mmCIF file of C-alpha atoms in Angstrom:
data_model
loop_
_atom_site.group_PDB
_atom_site.id
_atom_site.type_symbol
_atom_site.label_atom_id
_atom_site.label_comp_id
_atom_site.label_asym_id
_atom_site.label_seq_id
_atom_site.Cartn_x
_atom_site.Cartn_y
_atom_site.Cartn_z
ATOM 1 C CA SER A 1 0.000 0.000 0.000
ATOM 2 C CA ALA A 2 1.054 3.630 0.407
ATOM 3 C CA VAL A 3 0.892 6.444 2.902
ATOM 4 C CA ILE A 4 -1.467 9.105 1.589
ATOM 5 C CA SER A 5 -2.133 12.436 3.230
ATOM 6 C CA GLN A 6 -4.655 15.136 2.466
ATOM 7 C CA LYS A 7 -4.795 18.752 3.498
ATOM 8 C CA PRO A 8 -6.907 20.216 4.932
ATOM 9 C CA SER A 9 -8.658 17.445 6.828
ATOM 10 C CA ARG A 10 -11.735 19.629 7.140
ATOM 11 C CA ASP A 11 -12.833 23.154 6.391
ATOM 12 C CA ILE A 12 -15.856 25.376 6.619
ATOM 13 C CA CYS A 13 -16.120 27.790 3.724
ATOM 14 C CA GLN A 14 -18.448 30.528 2.621
ATOM 15 C CA ARG A 15 -20.572 30.355 -0.471
ATOM 16 C CA GLY A 16 -18.827 31.703 -3.555
ATOM 17 C CA THR A 17 -15.280 31.043 -2.369
ATOM 18 C CA SER A 18 -12.836 28.349 -3.512
ATOM 19 C CA LEU A 19 -10.876 25.688 -1.652
ATOM 20 C CA THR A 20 -7.836 23.782 -2.839
ATOM 21 C CA ILE A 21 -7.328 20.294 -1.445
ATOM 22 C CA GLN A 22 -3.892 18.732 -1.531
ATOM 23 C CA CYS A 23 -3.086 15.035 -1.827
ATOM 24 C CA GLN A 24 0.426 13.735 -1.151
ATOM 25 C CA VAL A 25 1.614 10.128 -1.457
ATOM 26 C CA ASP A 26 4.880 8.693 -0.170
ATOM 27 C CA SER A 27 5.781 6.887 -3.393
ATOM 28 C CA GLN A 28 5.563 7.607 -7.090
ATOM 29 C CA VAL A 29 2.276 6.584 -8.656
ATOM 30 C CA THR A 30 1.029 6.952 -12.190
ATOM 31 C CA MET A 31 -2.667 7.281 -11.605
ATOM 32 C CA MET A 32 -4.438 9.333 -8.973
ATOM 33 C CA PHE A 33 -8.173 9.778 -8.636
ATOM 34 C CA TRP A 34 -10.480 12.244 -6.947
ATOM 35 C CA TYR A 35 -13.801 11.077 -5.501
ATOM 36 C CA ARG A 36 -16.647 12.778 -3.711
ATOM 37 C CA GLN A 37 -18.764 11.222 -0.992
ATOM 38 C CA GLN A 38 -21.874 13.188 -0.194
ATOM 39 C CA PRO A 39 -23.532 12.723 3.200
ATOM 40 C CA GLY A 40 -24.940 9.222 3.550
ATOM 41 C CA GLN A 41 -23.922 8.306 -0.003
ATOM 42 C CA SER A 42 -21.329 6.150 -1.654
ATOM 43 C CA LEU A 43 -18.307 7.398 -3.560
ATOM 44 C CA THR A 44 -18.570 9.076 -6.941
ATOM 45 C CA LEU A 45 -15.574 9.618 -9.181
ATOM 46 C CA ILE A 46 -14.877 13.244 -10.065
ATOM 47 C CA ALA A 47 -11.819 12.843 -12.269
ATOM 48 C CA THR A 48 -8.702 10.865 -13.022
ATOM 49 C CA ALA A 49 -5.391 12.718 -12.754
ATOM 50 C CA ASN A 50 -2.378 11.395 -14.632
ATOM 51 C CA GLN A 51 0.957 13.140 -14.391
ATOM 52 C CA GLY A 52 1.800 15.017 -17.538
ATOM 53 C CA SER A 53 -1.672 15.084 -19.011
ATOM 54 C CA GLU A 54 -4.966 16.847 -18.515
ATOM 55 C CA ALA A 55 -7.332 15.380 -15.970
ATOM 56 C CA THR A 56 -10.204 13.302 -17.303
ATOM 57 C CA TYR A 57 -13.550 14.334 -15.834
ATOM 58 C CA GLU A 58 -16.633 12.205 -15.308
ATOM 59 C CA SER A 59 -20.048 13.153 -16.532
ATOM 60 C CA GLY A 60 -21.473 15.912 -14.364
ATOM 61 C CA PHE A 61 -18.094 17.315 -13.322
ATOM 62 C CA VAL A 62 -16.353 20.101 -15.243
ATOM 63 C CA ILE A 63 -12.892 21.566 -15.162
ATOM 64 C CA ASP A 64 -14.080 25.098 -14.407
ATOM 65 C CA LYS A 65 -15.732 23.888 -11.215
ATOM 66 C CA PHE A 66 -13.146 21.285 -10.186
ATOM 67 C CA PRO A 67 -9.744 22.188 -11.641
ATOM 68 C CA ILE A 68 -7.084 19.580 -10.923
ATOM 69 C CA SER A 69 -3.316 19.789 -11.027
ATOM 70 C CA ARG A 70 -0.867 16.887 -11.134
ATOM 71 C CA PRO A 71 2.606 18.420 -11.219
ATOM 72 C CA ASN A 72 4.531 15.244 -10.343
ATOM 73 C CA LEU A 73 4.120 11.568 -9.481
ATOM 74 C CA THR A 74 3.531 12.108 -5.740
ATOM 75 C CA PHE A 75 1.205 15.101 -5.569
ATOM 76 C CA SER A 76 -2.125 16.377 -6.831
ATOM 77 C CA THR A 77 -4.573 19.143 -5.979
ATOM 78 C CA LEU A 78 -8.307 19.485 -6.451
ATOM 79 C CA THR A 79 -9.914 22.915 -6.281
ATOM 80 C CA VAL A 80 -13.608 23.297 -5.556
ATOM 81 C CA SER A 81 -14.523 26.632 -7.125
ATOM 82 C CA ASN A 82 -17.342 29.077 -6.519
ATOM 83 C CA MET A 83 -18.722 26.849 -3.797
ATOM 84 C CA SER A 84 -22.367 26.390 -2.908
ATOM 85 C CA PRO A 85 -23.907 24.395 -0.031
ATOM 86 C CA GLU A 86 -24.437 21.519 -2.485
ATOM 87 C CA ASP A 87 -20.654 21.090 -2.582
ATOM 88 C CA SER A 88 -20.628 20.113 1.089
ATOM 89 C CA SER A 89 -19.130 16.669 0.973
ATOM 90 C CA ILE A 90 -16.101 14.552 1.749
ATOM 91 C CA TYR A 91 -13.471 14.736 -0.970
ATOM 92 C CA LEU A 92 -11.095 11.802 -1.251
ATOM 93 C CA CYS A 93 -8.033 11.188 -3.324
ATOM 94 C CA SER A 94 -6.875 7.707 -4.182
ATOM 95 C CA VAL A 95 -3.782 6.230 -5.748
ATOM 96 C CA GLU A 96 -3.393 3.128 -7.825
ATOM 97 C CA ILE A 97 -0.726 0.622 -6.863
ATOM 98 C CA SER A 98 0.247 -2.756 -8.245
ATOM 99 C CA PRO A 99 0.392 -5.230 -5.351
ATOM 100 C CA GLU A 100 3.369 -7.501 -4.714
ATOM 101 C CA GLY A 101 3.061 -10.497 -6.971
ATOM 102 C CA GLY A 102 0.467 -8.795 -9.070
ATOM 103 C CA SER A 103 0.660 -8.905 -12.822
ATOM 104 C CA GLY A 104 -1.061 -6.877 -15.458
ATOM 105 C CA ILE A 105 -3.325 -3.910 -15.236
ATOM 106 C CA TYR A 106 -6.179 -6.001 -13.803
ATOM 107 C CA SER A 107 -4.317 -6.451 -10.530
ATOM 108 C CA TYR A 108 -3.951 -2.757 -9.672
ATOM 109 C CA GLU A 109 -5.465 -1.684 -6.371
ATOM 110 C CA GLN A 110 -6.653 1.720 -5.182
ATOM 111 C CA TYR A 111 -5.898 3.125 -1.770
ATOM 112 C CA PHE A 112 -7.611 6.164 -0.340
ATOM 113 C CA GLY A 113 -6.395 9.167 1.551
ATOM 114 C CA PRO A 114 -8.081 10.182 4.821
ATOM 115 C CA GLY A 115 -10.412 12.615 3.072
ATOM 116 C CA THR A 116 -11.274 16.295 3.357
ATOM 117 C CA ARG A 117 -14.604 17.134 4.942
ATOM 118 C CA LEU A 118 -15.929 20.320 3.373
ATOM 119 C CA THR A 119 -18.871 22.291 4.707
ATOM 120 C CA VAL A 120 -20.135 25.249 2.691
ATOM 121 C CA THR A 121 -22.299 27.801 4.484
ATOM 122 C CA GLN B 1 -25.495 3.092 -17.229
ATOM 123 C CA LYS B 2 -22.908 0.863 -15.622
ATOM 124 C CA GLU B 3 -23.960 -0.016 -12.103
ATOM 125 C CA VAL B 4 -22.940 -1.854 -8.971
ATOM 126 C CA GLU B 5 -25.777 -2.970 -6.705
ATOM 127 C CA GLN B 6 -25.684 -3.805 -3.016
ATOM 128 C CA ASN B 7 -28.319 -4.311 -0.362
ATOM 129 C CA SER B 8 -28.061 -1.292 1.926
ATOM 130 C CA GLY B 9 -28.852 -3.274 5.081
ATOM 131 C CA PRO B 10 -28.355 -3.051 7.913
ATOM 132 C CA LEU B 11 -27.253 -6.656 8.040
ATOM 133 C CA SER B 12 -27.265 -7.759 11.655
ATOM 134 C CA VAL B 13 -25.376 -10.872 12.767
ATOM 135 C CA PRO B 14 -24.416 -12.165 16.207
ATOM 136 C CA GLU B 15 -20.811 -12.190 17.277
ATOM 137 C CA GLY B 16 -19.040 -15.317 16.033
ATOM 138 C CA ALA B 17 -21.406 -15.862 13.102
ATOM 139 C CA ILE B 18 -20.646 -15.644 9.383
ATOM 140 C CA ALA B 19 -21.635 -12.412 7.688
ATOM 141 C CA SER B 20 -22.432 -12.678 3.976
ATOM 142 C CA LEU B 21 -22.368 -9.557 1.838
ATOM 143 C CA ASN B 22 -23.436 -9.569 -1.773
ATOM 144 C CA CYS B 23 -22.904 -7.422 -4.839
ATOM 145 C CA THR B 24 -23.982 -7.552 -8.468
ATOM 146 C CA TYR B 25 -22.592 -5.542 -11.352
ATOM 147 C CA SER B 26 -23.930 -4.661 -14.761
ATOM 148 C CA ASP B 27 -20.859 -4.705 -17.021
ATOM 149 C CA ARG B 28 -20.065 -8.239 -18.139
ATOM 150 C CA GLY B 29 -16.602 -7.150 -19.273
ATOM 151 C CA SER B 30 -15.485 -6.106 -15.777
ATOM 152 C CA GLN B 31 -12.222 -7.672 -14.646
ATOM 153 C CA SER B 32 -11.301 -6.270 -11.217
ATOM 154 C CA PHE B 33 -13.398 -6.415 -8.065
ATOM 155 C CA PHE B 34 -12.786 -5.011 -4.623
ATOM 156 C CA TRP B 35 -14.279 -4.882 -1.161
ATOM 157 C CA TYR B 36 -13.670 -1.845 1.006
ATOM 158 C CA ARG B 37 -14.580 -1.376 4.647
ATOM 159 C CA GLN B 38 -15.573 2.092 5.796
ATOM 160 C CA TYR B 39 -16.007 3.015 9.420
ATOM 161 C CA SER B 40 -18.154 6.021 10.199
ATOM 162 C CA GLY B 41 -16.195 9.222 9.618
ATOM 163 C CA LYS B 42 -13.267 7.401 8.026
ATOM 164 C CA SER B 43 -12.133 6.790 4.467
ATOM 165 C CA PRO B 44 -12.565 3.420 2.726
ATOM 166 C CA GLU B 45 -10.004 0.744 3.543
ATOM 167 C CA LEU B 46 -9.247 -1.985 1.002
ATOM 168 C CA ILE B 47 -9.794 -5.426 2.518
ATOM 169 C CA MET B 48 -10.058 -7.767 -0.464
ATOM 170 C CA SER B 49 -9.440 -7.810 -4.184
ATOM 171 C CA ILE B 50 -10.407 -10.586 -6.586
ATOM 172 C CA TYR B 51 -9.900 -10.980 -10.306
ATOM 173 C CA SER B 52 -10.646 -14.635 -11.154
ATOM 174 C CA ASN B 53 -13.723 -16.784 -10.739
ATOM 175 C CA GLY B 54 -13.814 -18.712 -7.487
ATOM 176 C CA ASP B 55 -12.852 -18.010 -3.913
ATOM 177 C CA LYS B 56 -10.020 -15.976 -2.435
ATOM 178 C CA GLU B 57 -9.337 -16.223 1.281
ATOM 179 C CA ASP B 58 -7.451 -13.818 3.526
ATOM 180 C CA GLY B 59 -7.722 -14.488 7.232
ATOM 181 C CA ARG B 60 -11.375 -14.291 8.265
ATOM 182 C CA PHE B 61 -12.376 -12.832 4.889
ATOM 183 C CA THR B 62 -13.330 -14.774 1.768
ATOM 184 C CA ALA B 63 -14.225 -13.090 -1.499
ATOM 185 C CA GLN B 64 -16.189 -15.051 -4.072
ATOM 186 C CA LEU B 65 -16.510 -14.126 -7.741
ATOM 187 C CA ASN B 66 -18.845 -15.528 -10.381
ATOM 188 C CA LYS B 67 -18.401 -13.624 -13.624
ATOM 189 C CA ALA B 68 -21.069 -15.621 -15.450
ATOM 190 C CA SER B 69 -23.649 -14.480 -12.907
ATOM 191 C CA GLN B 70 -22.003 -11.034 -12.516
ATOM 192 C CA TYR B 71 -21.903 -11.568 -8.796
ATOM 193 C CA VAL B 72 -19.273 -10.985 -6.135
ATOM 194 C CA SER B 73 -19.617 -11.643 -2.433
ATOM 195 C CA LEU B 74 -17.689 -11.233 0.798
ATOM 196 C CA LEU B 75 -17.882 -13.666 3.692
ATOM 197 C CA ILE B 76 -16.652 -12.654 7.125
ATOM 198 C CA ARG B 77 -16.139 -15.611 9.447
ATOM 199 C CA ASP B 78 -16.198 -15.340 13.230
ATOM 200 C CA SER B 79 -17.676 -11.851 13.006
ATOM 201 C CA GLN B 80 -16.559 -9.426 15.696
ATOM 202 C CA PRO B 81 -18.181 -6.203 16.916
ATOM 203 C CA SER B 82 -15.162 -4.409 15.409
ATOM 204 C CA ASP B 83 -16.323 -5.605 11.990
ATOM 205 C CA SER B 84 -19.366 -3.337 12.301
ATOM 206 C CA ALA B 85 -18.957 -0.906 9.402
ATOM 207 C CA THR B 86 -20.212 -0.181 5.911
ATOM 208 C CA TYR B 87 -18.820 -2.538 3.274
ATOM 209 C CA LEU B 88 -18.438 -1.113 -0.207
ATOM 210 C CA CYS B 89 -18.243 -3.242 -3.324
ATOM 211 C CA ALA B 90 -16.226 -1.602 -6.109
ATOM 212 C CA VAL B 91 -15.658 -2.679 -9.697
ATOM 213 C CA VAL B 92 -13.312 -1.516 -12.440
ATOM 214 C CA MET B 93 -15.635 -1.479 -15.418
ATOM 215 C CA ASP B 94 -13.279 0.204 -17.870
ATOM 216 C CA THR B 95 -9.824 -1.334 -17.876
ATOM 217 C CA GLY B 96 -8.401 1.666 -19.727
ATOM 218 C CA ARG B 97 -9.599 4.225 -17.194
ATOM 219 C CA ARG B 98 -9.210 1.941 -14.166
ATOM 220 C CA ALA B 99 -11.569 4.079 -12.120
ATOM 221 C CA LEU B 100 -13.754 2.398 -9.509
ATOM 222 C CA THR B 101 -17.527 2.255 -9.670
ATOM 223 C CA PHE B 102 -18.897 1.806 -6.174
ATOM 224 C CA GLY B 103 -22.046 0.226 -4.874
ATOM 225 C CA SER B 104 -24.067 2.077 -2.288
ATOM 226 C CA GLY B 105 -22.611 -0.070 0.509
ATOM 227 C CA THR B 106 -24.030 -2.546 3.022
ATOM 228 C CA ARG B 107 -24.043 -1.589 6.670
ATOM 229 C CA LEU B 108 -23.028 -4.517 8.870
ATOM 230 C CA GLN B 109 -23.854 -4.655 12.558
ATOM 231 C CA VAL B 110 -22.272 -7.387 14.661
ATOM 232 C CA GLN B 111 -24.155 -7.841 17.905
ATOM 233 C CA PRO B 112 -22.046 -8.785 20.949
#
């Protein structure tokens, strides 16, 4: 696995402002992902962030609202822009790692950071 | 729409019993399947992965996969109160993207 940290762990923000969430991993990984978990719900993928290329966004998520940076193989940021109360959620980054003894792309596993709990007032 | 379905529960079992959690998925071409455990207020923790038909055992956990039936399950033997959590089934439905599609989760309660 890997040690993944996120900053901030939680924040309370005002409507209309923006928050940048950082995700740091202790080893180099090719693929990083950003998910959202709304209260009482499961996880929904926001975007996939590969180093050296533009992030790939899922349906319903757009770059202007959720810009992502991936400057190197151990770090990524997600910005939640022009926030509204509907953006109140837990935001999680994950990294993809090939387990020991694993072979091929089917064996990759995803590990999650501790999450950022965002409340928009 | 590609989906992963789970019974939301709660599934209540007595301590020491076997807990059986089930999951179905819609994309017949899916190749990678995972079970995550999520305690309240915490992030998901990977507990099992399975890629081939059959059973895979790790300690008290056994994952079972049946691709023909598009069904994956998790058995927890000798359930403990500390196993009480939400269990999320996740599937990689697009090998190129490798992103996870999650079920809604099953809440497990182990009664002491």
